[in-house]
Short mmCIF file of C-alpha atoms in Angstrom, two decimals:
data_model
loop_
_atom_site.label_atom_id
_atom_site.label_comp_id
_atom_site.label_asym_id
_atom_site.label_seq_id
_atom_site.Cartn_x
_atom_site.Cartn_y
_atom_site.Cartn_z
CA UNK E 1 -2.21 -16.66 16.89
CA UNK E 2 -4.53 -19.11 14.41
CA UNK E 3 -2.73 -22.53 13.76
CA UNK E 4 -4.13 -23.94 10.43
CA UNK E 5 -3.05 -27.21 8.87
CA UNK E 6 -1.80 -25.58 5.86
CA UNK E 7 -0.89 -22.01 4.60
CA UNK E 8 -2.41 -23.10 1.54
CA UNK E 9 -5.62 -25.94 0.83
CA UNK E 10 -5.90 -25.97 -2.87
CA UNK E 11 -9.50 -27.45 -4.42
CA UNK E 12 -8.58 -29.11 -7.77
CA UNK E 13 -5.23 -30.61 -9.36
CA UNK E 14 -6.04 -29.55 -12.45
CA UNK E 15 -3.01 -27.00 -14.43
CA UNK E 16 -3.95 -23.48 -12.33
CA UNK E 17 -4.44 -25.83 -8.97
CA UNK E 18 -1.14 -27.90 -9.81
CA UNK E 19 0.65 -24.32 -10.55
CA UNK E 20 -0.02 -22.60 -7.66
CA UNK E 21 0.03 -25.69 -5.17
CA UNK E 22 4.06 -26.27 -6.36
CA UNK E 23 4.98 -22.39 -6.53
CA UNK E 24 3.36 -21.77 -3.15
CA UNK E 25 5.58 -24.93 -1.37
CA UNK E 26 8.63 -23.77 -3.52
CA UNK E 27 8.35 -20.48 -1.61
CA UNK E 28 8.16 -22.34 1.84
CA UNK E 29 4.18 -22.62 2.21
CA UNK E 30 2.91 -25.81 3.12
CA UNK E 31 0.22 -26.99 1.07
CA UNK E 32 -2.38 -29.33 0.78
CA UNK E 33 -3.90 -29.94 -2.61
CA UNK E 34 -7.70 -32.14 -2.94
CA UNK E 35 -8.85 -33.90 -6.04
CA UNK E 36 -11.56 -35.81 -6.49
CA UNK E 37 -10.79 -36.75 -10.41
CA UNK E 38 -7.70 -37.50 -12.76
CA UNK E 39 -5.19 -35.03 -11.99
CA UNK E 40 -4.22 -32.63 -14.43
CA UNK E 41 -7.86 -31.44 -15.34
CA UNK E 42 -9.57 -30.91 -17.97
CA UNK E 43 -6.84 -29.97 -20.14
CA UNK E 44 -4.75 -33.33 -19.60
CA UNK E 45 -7.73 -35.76 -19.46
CA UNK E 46 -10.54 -33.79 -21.81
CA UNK E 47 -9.47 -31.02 -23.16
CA UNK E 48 -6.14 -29.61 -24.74
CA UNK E 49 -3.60 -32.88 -24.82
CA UNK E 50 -6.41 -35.70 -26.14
CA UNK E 51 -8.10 -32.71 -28.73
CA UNK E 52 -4.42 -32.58 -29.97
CA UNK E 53 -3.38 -35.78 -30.27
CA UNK E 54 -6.44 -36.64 -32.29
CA UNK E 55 -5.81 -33.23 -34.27
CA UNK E 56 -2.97 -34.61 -35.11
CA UNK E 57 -4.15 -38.07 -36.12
CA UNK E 58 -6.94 -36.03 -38.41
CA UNK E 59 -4.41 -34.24 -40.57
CA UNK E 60 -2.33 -37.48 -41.71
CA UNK E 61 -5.49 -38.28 -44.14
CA UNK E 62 -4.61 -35.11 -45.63
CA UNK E 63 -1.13 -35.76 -45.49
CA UNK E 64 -1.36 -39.10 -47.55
CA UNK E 65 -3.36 -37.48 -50.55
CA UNK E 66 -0.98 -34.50 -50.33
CA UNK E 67 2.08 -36.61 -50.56
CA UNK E 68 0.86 -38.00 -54.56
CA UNK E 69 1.71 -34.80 -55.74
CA UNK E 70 5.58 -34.55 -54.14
CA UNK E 71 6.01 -38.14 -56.19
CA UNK E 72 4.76 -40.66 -53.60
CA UNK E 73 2.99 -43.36 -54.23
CA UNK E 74 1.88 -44.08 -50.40
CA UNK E 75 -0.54 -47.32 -50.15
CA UNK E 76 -4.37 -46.89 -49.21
CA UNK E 77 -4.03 -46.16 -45.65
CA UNK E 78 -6.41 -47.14 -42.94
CA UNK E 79 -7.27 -45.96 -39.70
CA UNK E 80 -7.49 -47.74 -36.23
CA UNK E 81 -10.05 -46.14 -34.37
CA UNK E 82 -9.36 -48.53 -31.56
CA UNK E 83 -5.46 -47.81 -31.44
CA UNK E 84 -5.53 -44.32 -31.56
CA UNK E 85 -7.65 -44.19 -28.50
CA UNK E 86 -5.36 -46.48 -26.49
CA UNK E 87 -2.44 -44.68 -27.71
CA UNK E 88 -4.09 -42.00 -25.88
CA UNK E 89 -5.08 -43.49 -23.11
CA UNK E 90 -1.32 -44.49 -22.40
CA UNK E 91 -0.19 -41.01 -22.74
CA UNK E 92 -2.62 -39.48 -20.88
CA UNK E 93 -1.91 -41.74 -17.92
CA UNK E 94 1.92 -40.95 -18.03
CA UNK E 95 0.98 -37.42 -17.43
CA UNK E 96 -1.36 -38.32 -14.73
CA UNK E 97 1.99 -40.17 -13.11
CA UNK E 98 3.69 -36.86 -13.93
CA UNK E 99 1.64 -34.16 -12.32
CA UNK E 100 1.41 -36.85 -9.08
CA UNK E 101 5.44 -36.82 -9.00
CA UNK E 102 5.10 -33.13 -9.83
CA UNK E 103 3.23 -32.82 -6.58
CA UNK E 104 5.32 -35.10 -4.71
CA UNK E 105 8.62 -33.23 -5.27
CA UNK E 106 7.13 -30.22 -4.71
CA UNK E 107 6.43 -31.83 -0.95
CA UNK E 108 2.89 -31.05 -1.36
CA UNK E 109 0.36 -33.12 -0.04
CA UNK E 110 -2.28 -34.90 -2.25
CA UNK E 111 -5.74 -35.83 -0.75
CA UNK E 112 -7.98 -37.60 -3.09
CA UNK E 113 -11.31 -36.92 -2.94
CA UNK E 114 -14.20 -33.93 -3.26
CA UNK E 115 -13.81 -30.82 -1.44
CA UNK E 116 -16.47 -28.40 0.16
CA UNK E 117 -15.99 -25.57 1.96
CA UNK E 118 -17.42 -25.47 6.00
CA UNK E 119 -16.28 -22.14 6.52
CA UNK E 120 -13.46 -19.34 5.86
CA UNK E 121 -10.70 -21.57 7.07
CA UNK E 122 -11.94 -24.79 7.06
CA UNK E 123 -12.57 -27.24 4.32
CA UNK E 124 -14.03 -30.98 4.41
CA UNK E 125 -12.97 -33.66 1.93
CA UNK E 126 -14.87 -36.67 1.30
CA UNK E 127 -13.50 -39.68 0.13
CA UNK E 128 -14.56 -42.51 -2.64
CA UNK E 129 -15.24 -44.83 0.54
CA UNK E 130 -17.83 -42.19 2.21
CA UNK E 131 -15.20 -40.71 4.84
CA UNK E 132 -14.74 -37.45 5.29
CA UNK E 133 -12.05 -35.26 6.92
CA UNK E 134 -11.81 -31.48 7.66
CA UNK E 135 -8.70 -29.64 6.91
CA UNK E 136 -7.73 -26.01 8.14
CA UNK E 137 -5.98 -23.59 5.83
CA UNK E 138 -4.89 -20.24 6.04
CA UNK E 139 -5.72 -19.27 2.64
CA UNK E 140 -8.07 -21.46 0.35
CA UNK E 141 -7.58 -21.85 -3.45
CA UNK E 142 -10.54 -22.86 -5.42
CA UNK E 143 -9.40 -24.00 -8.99
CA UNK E 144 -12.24 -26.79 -9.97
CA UNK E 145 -12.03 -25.52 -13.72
CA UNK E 146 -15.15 -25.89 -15.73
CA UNK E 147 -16.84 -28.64 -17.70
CA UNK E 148 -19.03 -29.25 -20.32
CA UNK E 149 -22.80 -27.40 -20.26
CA UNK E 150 -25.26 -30.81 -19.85
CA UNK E 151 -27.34 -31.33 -23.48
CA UNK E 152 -30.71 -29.33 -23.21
CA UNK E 153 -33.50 -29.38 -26.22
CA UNK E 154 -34.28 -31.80 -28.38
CA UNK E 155 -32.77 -35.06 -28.53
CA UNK E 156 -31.02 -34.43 -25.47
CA UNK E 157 -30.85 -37.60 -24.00
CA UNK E 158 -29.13 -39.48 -26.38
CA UNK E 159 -26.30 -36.44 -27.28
CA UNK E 160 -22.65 -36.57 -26.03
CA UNK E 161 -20.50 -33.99 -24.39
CA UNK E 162 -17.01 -33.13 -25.45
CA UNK E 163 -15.70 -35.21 -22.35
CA UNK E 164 -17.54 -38.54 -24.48
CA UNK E 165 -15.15 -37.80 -27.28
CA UNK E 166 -12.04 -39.53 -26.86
CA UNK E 167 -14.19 -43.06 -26.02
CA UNK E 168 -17.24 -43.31 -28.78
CA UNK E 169 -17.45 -46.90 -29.29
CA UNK E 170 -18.16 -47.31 -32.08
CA UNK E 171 -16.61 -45.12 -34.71
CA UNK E 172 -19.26 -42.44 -35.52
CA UNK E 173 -19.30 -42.95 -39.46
CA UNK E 174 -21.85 -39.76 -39.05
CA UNK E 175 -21.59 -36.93 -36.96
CA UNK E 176 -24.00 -34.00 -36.17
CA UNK E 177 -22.14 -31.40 -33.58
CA UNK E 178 -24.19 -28.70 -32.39
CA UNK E 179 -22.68 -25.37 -32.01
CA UNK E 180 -20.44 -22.72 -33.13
CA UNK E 181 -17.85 -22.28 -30.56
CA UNK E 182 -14.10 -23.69 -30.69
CA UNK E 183 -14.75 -26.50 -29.14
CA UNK E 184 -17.25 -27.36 -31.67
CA UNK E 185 -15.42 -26.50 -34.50
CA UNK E 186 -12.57 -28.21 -33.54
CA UNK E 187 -14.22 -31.72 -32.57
CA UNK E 188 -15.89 -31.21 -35.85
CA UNK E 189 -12.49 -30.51 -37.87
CA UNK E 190 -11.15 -33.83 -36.39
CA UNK E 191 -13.69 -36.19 -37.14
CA UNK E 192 -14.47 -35.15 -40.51
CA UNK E 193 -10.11 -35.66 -40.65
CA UNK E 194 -10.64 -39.23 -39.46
CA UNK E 195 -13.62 -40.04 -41.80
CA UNK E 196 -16.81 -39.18 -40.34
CA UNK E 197 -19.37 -37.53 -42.28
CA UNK E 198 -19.78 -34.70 -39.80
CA UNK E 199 -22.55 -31.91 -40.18
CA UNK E 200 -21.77 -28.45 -37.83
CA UNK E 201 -25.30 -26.79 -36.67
CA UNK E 202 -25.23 -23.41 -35.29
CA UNK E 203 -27.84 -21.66 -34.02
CA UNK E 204 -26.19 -18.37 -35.12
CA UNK E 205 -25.02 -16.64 -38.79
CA UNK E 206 -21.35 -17.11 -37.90
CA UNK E 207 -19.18 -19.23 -36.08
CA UNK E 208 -16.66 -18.24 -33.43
CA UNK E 209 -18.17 -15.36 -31.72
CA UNK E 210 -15.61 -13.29 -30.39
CA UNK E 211 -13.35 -14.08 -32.69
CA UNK E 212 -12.29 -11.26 -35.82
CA UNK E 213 -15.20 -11.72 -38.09
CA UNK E 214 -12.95 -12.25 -41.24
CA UNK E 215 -10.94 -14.68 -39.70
CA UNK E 216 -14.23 -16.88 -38.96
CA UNK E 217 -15.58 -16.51 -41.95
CA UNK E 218 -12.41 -17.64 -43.89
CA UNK E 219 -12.14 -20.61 -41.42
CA UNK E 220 -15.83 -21.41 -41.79
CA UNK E 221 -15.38 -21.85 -45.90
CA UNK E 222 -12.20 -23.65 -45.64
CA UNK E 223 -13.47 -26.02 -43.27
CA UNK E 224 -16.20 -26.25 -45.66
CA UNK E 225 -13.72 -27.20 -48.01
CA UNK E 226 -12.32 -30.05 -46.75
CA UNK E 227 -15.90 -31.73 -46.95
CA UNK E 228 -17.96 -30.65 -43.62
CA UNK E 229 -20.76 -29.96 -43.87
CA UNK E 230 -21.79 -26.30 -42.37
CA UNK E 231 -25.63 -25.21 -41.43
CA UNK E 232 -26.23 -22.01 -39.76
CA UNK E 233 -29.28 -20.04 -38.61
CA UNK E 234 -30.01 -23.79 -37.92
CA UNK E 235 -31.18 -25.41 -34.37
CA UNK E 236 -32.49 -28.84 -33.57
CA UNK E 237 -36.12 -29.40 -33.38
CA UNK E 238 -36.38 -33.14 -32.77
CA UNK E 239 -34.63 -36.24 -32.97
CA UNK E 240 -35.99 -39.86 -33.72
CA UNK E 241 -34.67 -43.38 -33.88
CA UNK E 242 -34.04 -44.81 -36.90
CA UNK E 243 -32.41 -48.20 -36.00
CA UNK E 244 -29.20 -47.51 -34.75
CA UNK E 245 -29.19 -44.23 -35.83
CA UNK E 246 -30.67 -41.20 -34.64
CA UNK E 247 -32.72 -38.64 -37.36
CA UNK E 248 -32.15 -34.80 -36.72
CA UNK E 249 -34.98 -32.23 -37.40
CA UNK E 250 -33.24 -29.05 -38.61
CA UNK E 251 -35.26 -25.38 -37.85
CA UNK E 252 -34.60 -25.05 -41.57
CA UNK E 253 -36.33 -28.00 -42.75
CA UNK E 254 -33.35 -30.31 -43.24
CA UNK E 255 -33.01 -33.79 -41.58
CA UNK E 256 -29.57 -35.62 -41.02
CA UNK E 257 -28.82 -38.71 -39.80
CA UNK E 258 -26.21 -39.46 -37.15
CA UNK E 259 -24.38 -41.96 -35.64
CA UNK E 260 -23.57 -39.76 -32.72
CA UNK E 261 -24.87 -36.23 -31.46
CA UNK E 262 -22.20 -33.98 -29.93
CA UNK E 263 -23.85 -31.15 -28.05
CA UNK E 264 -21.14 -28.44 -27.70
CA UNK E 265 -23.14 -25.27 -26.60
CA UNK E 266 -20.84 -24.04 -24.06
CA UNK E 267 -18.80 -24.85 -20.93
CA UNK E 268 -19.48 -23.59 -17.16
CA UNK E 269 -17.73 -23.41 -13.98
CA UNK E 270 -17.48 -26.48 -11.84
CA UNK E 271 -18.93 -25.04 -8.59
CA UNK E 272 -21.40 -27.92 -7.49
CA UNK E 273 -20.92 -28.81 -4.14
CA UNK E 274 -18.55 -26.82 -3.00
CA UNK E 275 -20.06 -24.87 -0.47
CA UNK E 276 -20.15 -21.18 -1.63
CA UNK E 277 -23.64 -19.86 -1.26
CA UNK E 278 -22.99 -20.63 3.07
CA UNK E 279 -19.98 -18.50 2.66
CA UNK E 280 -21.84 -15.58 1.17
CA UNK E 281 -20.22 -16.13 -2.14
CA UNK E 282 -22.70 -15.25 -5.38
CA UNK E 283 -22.04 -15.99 -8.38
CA UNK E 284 -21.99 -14.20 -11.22
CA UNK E 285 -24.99 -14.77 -13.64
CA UNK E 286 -22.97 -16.89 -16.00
CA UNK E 287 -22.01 -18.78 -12.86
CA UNK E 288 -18.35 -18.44 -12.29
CA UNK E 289 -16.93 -16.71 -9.27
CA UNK E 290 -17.05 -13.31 -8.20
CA UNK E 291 -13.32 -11.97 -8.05
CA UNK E 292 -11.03 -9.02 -7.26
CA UNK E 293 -8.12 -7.84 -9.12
CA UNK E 294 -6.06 -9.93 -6.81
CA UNK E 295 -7.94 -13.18 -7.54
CA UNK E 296 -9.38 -13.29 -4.13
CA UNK E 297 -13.50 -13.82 -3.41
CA UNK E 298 -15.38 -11.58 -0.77
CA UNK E 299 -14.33 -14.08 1.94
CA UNK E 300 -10.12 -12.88 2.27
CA UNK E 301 -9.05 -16.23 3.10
CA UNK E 302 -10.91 -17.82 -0.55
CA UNK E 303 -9.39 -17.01 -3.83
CA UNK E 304 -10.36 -18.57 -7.20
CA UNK E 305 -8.44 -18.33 -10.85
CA UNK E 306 -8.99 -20.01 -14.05
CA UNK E 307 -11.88 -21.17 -16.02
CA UNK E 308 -13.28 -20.89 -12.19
CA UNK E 309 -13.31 -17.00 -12.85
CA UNK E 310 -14.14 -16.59 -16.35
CA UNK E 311 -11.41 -14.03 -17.52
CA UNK E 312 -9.96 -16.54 -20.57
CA UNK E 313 -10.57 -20.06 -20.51
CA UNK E 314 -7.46 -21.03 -21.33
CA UNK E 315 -4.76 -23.11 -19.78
CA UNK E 316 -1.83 -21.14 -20.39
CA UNK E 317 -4.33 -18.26 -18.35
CA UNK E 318 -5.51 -20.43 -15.35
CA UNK E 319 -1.13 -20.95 -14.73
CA UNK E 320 -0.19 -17.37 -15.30
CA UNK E 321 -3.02 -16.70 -12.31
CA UNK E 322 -1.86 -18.93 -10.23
CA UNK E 323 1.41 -17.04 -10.80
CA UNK E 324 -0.12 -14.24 -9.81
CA UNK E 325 -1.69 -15.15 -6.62
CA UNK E 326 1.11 -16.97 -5.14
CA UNK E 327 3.50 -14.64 -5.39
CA UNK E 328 1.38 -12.25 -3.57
CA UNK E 329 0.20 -14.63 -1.13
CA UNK E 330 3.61 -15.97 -0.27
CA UNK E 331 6.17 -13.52 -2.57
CA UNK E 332 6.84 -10.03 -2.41
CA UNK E 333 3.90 -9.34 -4.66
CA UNK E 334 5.71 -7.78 -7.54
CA UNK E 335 4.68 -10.15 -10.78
CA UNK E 336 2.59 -7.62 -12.78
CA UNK E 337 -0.81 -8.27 -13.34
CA UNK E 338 -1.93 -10.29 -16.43
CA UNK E 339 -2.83 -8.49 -19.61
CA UNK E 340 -5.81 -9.97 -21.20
CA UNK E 341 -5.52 -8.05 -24.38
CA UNK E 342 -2.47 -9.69 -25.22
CA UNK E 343 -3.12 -13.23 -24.73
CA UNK E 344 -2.65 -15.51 -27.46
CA UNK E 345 -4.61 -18.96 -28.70
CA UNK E 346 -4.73 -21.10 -31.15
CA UNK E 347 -8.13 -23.33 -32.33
CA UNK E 348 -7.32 -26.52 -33.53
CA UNK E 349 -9.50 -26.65 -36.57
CA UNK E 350 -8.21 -27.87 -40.21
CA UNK E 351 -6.60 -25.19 -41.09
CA UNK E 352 -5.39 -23.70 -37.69
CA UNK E 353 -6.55 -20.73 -36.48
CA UNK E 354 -3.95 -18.25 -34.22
CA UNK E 355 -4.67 -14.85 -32.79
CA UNK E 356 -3.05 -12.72 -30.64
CA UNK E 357 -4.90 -8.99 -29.35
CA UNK E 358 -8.04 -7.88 -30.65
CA UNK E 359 -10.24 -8.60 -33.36
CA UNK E 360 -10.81 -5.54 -36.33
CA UNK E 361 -14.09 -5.11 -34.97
CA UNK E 362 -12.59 -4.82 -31.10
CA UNK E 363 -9.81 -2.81 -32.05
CA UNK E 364 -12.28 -0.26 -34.01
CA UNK E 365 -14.50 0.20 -31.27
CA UNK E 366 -11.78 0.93 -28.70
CA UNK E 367 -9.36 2.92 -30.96
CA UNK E 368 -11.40 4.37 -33.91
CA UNK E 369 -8.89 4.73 -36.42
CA UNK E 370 -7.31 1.88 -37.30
CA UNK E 371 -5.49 0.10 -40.26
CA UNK E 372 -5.57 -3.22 -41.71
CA UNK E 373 -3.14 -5.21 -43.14
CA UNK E 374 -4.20 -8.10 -44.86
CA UNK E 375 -2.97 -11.04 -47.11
CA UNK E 376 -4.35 -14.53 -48.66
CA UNK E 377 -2.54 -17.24 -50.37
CA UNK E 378 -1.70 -20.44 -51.64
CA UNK E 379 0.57 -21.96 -49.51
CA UNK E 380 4.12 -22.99 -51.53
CA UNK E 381 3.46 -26.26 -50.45
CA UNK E 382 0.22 -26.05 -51.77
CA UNK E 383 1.50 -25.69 -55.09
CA UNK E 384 2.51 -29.28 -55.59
CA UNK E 385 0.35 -30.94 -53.32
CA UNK E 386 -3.21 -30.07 -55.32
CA UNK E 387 -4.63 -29.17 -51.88
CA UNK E 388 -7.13 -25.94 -52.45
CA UNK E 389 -6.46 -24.40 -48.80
CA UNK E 390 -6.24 -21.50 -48.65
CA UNK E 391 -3.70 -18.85 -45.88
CA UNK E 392 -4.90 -15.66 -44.19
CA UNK E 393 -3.08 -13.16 -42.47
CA UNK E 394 -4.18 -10.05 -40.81
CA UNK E 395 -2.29 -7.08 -38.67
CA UNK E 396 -4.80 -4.82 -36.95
CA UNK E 397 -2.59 -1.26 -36.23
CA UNK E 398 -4.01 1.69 -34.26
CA UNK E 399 -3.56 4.13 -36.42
CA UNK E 400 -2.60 6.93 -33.93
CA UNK E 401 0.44 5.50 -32.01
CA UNK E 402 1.55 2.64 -35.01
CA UNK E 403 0.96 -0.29 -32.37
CA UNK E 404 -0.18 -3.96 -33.13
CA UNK E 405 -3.20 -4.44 -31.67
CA UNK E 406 -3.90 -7.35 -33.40
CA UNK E 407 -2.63 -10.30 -35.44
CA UNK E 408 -4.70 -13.28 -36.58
CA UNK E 409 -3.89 -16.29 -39.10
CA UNK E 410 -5.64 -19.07 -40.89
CA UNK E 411 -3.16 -22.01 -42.03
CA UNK E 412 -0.83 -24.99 -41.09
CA UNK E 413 0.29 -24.54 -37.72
CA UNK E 414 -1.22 -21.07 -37.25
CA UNK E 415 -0.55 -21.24 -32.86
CA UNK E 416 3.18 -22.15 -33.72
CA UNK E 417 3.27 -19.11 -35.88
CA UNK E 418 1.58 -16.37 -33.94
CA UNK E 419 2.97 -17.66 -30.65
CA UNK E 420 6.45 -15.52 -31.62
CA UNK E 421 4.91 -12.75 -32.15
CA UNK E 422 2.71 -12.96 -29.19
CA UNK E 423 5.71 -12.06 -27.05
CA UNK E 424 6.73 -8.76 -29.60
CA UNK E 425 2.94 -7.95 -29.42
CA UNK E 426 2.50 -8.04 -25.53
CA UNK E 427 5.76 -6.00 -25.70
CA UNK E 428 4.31 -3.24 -27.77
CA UNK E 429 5.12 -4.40 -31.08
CA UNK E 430 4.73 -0.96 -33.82
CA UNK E 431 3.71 -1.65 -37.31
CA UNK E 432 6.86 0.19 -38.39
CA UNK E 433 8.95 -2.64 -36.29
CA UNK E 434 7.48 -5.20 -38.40
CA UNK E 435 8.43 -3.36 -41.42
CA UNK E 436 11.78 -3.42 -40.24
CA UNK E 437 12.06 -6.82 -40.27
CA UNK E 438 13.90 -9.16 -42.33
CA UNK E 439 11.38 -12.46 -43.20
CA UNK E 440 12.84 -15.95 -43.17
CA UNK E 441 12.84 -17.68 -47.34
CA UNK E 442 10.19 -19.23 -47.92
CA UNK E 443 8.33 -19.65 -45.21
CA UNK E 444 4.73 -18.58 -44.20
CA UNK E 445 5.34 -16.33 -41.90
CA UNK E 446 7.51 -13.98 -43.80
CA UNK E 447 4.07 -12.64 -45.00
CA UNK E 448 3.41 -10.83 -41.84
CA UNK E 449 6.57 -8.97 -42.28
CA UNK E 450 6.30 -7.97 -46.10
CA UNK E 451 2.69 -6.60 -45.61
CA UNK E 452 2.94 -3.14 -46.53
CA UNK E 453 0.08 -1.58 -47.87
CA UNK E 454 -3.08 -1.35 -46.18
CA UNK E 455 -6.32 -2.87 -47.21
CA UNK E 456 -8.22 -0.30 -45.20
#
């Protein structure tokens, strides 16, 4: 019989590799887990947490003007570009300290440094110092996540990343952020909140591809709203120096000066270096990995999940995976499978944007018949505070069996909102359920229960 080191080597600590590594050693596995980086990933260090935090910094400008109209008189505030970012910083490392007692108290073992695969069974770590050791596992977990596409084009080699976000020194008092993805829109939704004049290129006539086409389009003009600037159809052609500042050549004849150049034209999966073409493991053209409905790779002993795989890049996804795997890997194998119709997220822009299922354009070209419920509005709050934004609300229903297929928003916390009825949507939520349904006085959300009539 094989003797292995572990029953389980994990490759990453980010939130799938964390997930797994603790549910696998709470069900009696040992496991070791390798990490090269901060733990927690993307999401903790560069992603989700940080974009938050500063999302949330962004809307108190907002917040301060709003307030005149409910009978403050609030002083002229000012913003500390340098505090925010070591407020950050702080927090950030308290969760790194939490995910390493996570790991800890889990009795899982932590090796720091970057993992490659040798064979089926075996995998080699290196260390900051230049040592290396090999490890045997029984199974092998790949969960290296994704990062940020390098800038390409034009003026590539003085753009950022998203990862150079959370640092800029200085403040970019201009902005130019190239593309039309959430990540995009998002990083351009916060600085434009914290006082950058920030111009959004896209390459493309819409923004958010993939998401419902009304939805983006509302978003897109109320972003536009709250004084970004919005070109589309648009790429960069050339950049120059102007002084500090860097000139951007527009395909459509404009020019804009920036401060800072955030490229954010896409995300792939972090699979340099570790080994995989030896193995016989191809990727996929987009370059994530190659997976069965059981998460595992063409070698039986190597599984992936996460933004790894490419089914949702989302956190909440990569630790419902790891679920997944573990429990068949070391539990009776019985957690269903995950239903990526269903899954909900949220994109931090100003105003939110929340969906859950399909988009009206999805949802017609799977069920034909469909019906739309729709509603916009002025927010009660909205009333007082002279703000012009604008709510949406939409409930895509197959018309033959009454189901929710689909529910989207545009407003103040839009994630909190749709995240309830996520769950009654992944349940099989019917449109005559919702009708049912007694709304709470006044609050947004009531609208999605007193839509009755619909639009089309």
């Amino acid at each position: 019989m094989d003797t292995y080191d572990c029953d389980l080597f994990v490759v990453g600590a980010g939130s799938g590799g964390v997930r797994a590594s603790r549910m696998a050693a709470a069900r009696g596995a040992s496991v070791i887990v390798a990490e090269g980086g901060a733990l927690g990933g993307t999401c903790v260090n560069l992603g989700c947490i940080p974009k938050k935090l500063y999302s949330h910094a962004a809307h108190y400008a907002e917040l301060f003007e709003e307030s005149v109209g409910f009978g403050w008189s609030p002083h002229e505030p000012s913003f500390d570009w340098p505090k925010l970012k070591a407020r950050r910083a702080a927090e950030i490392a308290r969760l790194n300290g939490v995910y390493d007692n996570l790991l800890a108290n889990a009795g899982v073992r932590l090796v720091r440094g970057w993992a490659r695969l040798a064979d089926a069974h075996t995998v080699v770590v290196r260390h900051e110092s230049g040592a290396e050791n090999r490890f045997t596992a029984r199974h092998i977990l790949l969960a290296t996540g994704g990062r940020p596409q390098a800038p390409s084009g034009a003026g590539a080699d003085s753009a950022v990343t998203s990862d150079d976000m959370f640092d800029l020194d200085p403040f970019p008092r201009r902005l130019v952020v190239v593309g039309g993805g959430y990540i995009a829109c998002e990083f351009a939704s916060i600085f434009s909140g914290l006082g950058s004049e920030v111009t959004l290129v896209h390459r493309g006539p819409r923004l958010l591809r993939g998401f419902d086409d009304e939805v983006a389009a509302f978003a897109a003009a109320e972003m536009q709203k709250k004084g970004l600037t919005l070109r589309l159809n648009a790429m960069v052609t050339g950049v120059r120096r102007l002084g500090g500042a860097q000139v951007v050549q527009l395909s459509d004849g404009a020019t804009v000066e920036a401060d800072t150049v955030l490229q954010a034209t896409g995300r792939a999966a972090y699979t340099e270096g570790l080994g995989l073409e030896a193995l016989g493991i191809t990727l996929h053209a987009d370059g994530t990995v190659p997976v069965n409905e059981h998460f595992s790779t063409v070698v039986p002993s190597v599984h992936a999940i996460g933004d790894l795989v490419g089914h949702k890049a989302l956190t909440p996804v990569a630790l419902a995976e790891a679920m997944v795997l573990v429990d068949r890997l070391f539990g009776d194998g019985t957690r269903p499978p995950l239903d990526y119709d269903t899954i909900a997220t949220a994109v931090f822009t100003h105003p939110n944007i929340g969906t859950v299922g399909k988009s009206e354009e999805r949802a017609r070209k799977d069920h034909g018949d469909v019906r739309i419920f729709r509603a916009e509005f002025k927010a009660l709050k909205h009333t007082l505070s002279d703000s012009t934004e604008r709510t949406l609300m939409k409930i895509v229903v197959d018309a033959a069996t009454d189901r929710v297929v689909g529910m989207h928003m545009v407003g103040s916390d839009a994630g909190e909102v749709i995240q309830g009825f996520a769950v009654a949507v992944q349940a099989g939520l019917t449109k005559a359920q919702i009708d049912r349904t007694i709304g709470i006085h006044p609050t947004v959300a009531e609208e999605f229960v007193t839509m009755r009539e619909p639009v089309r």
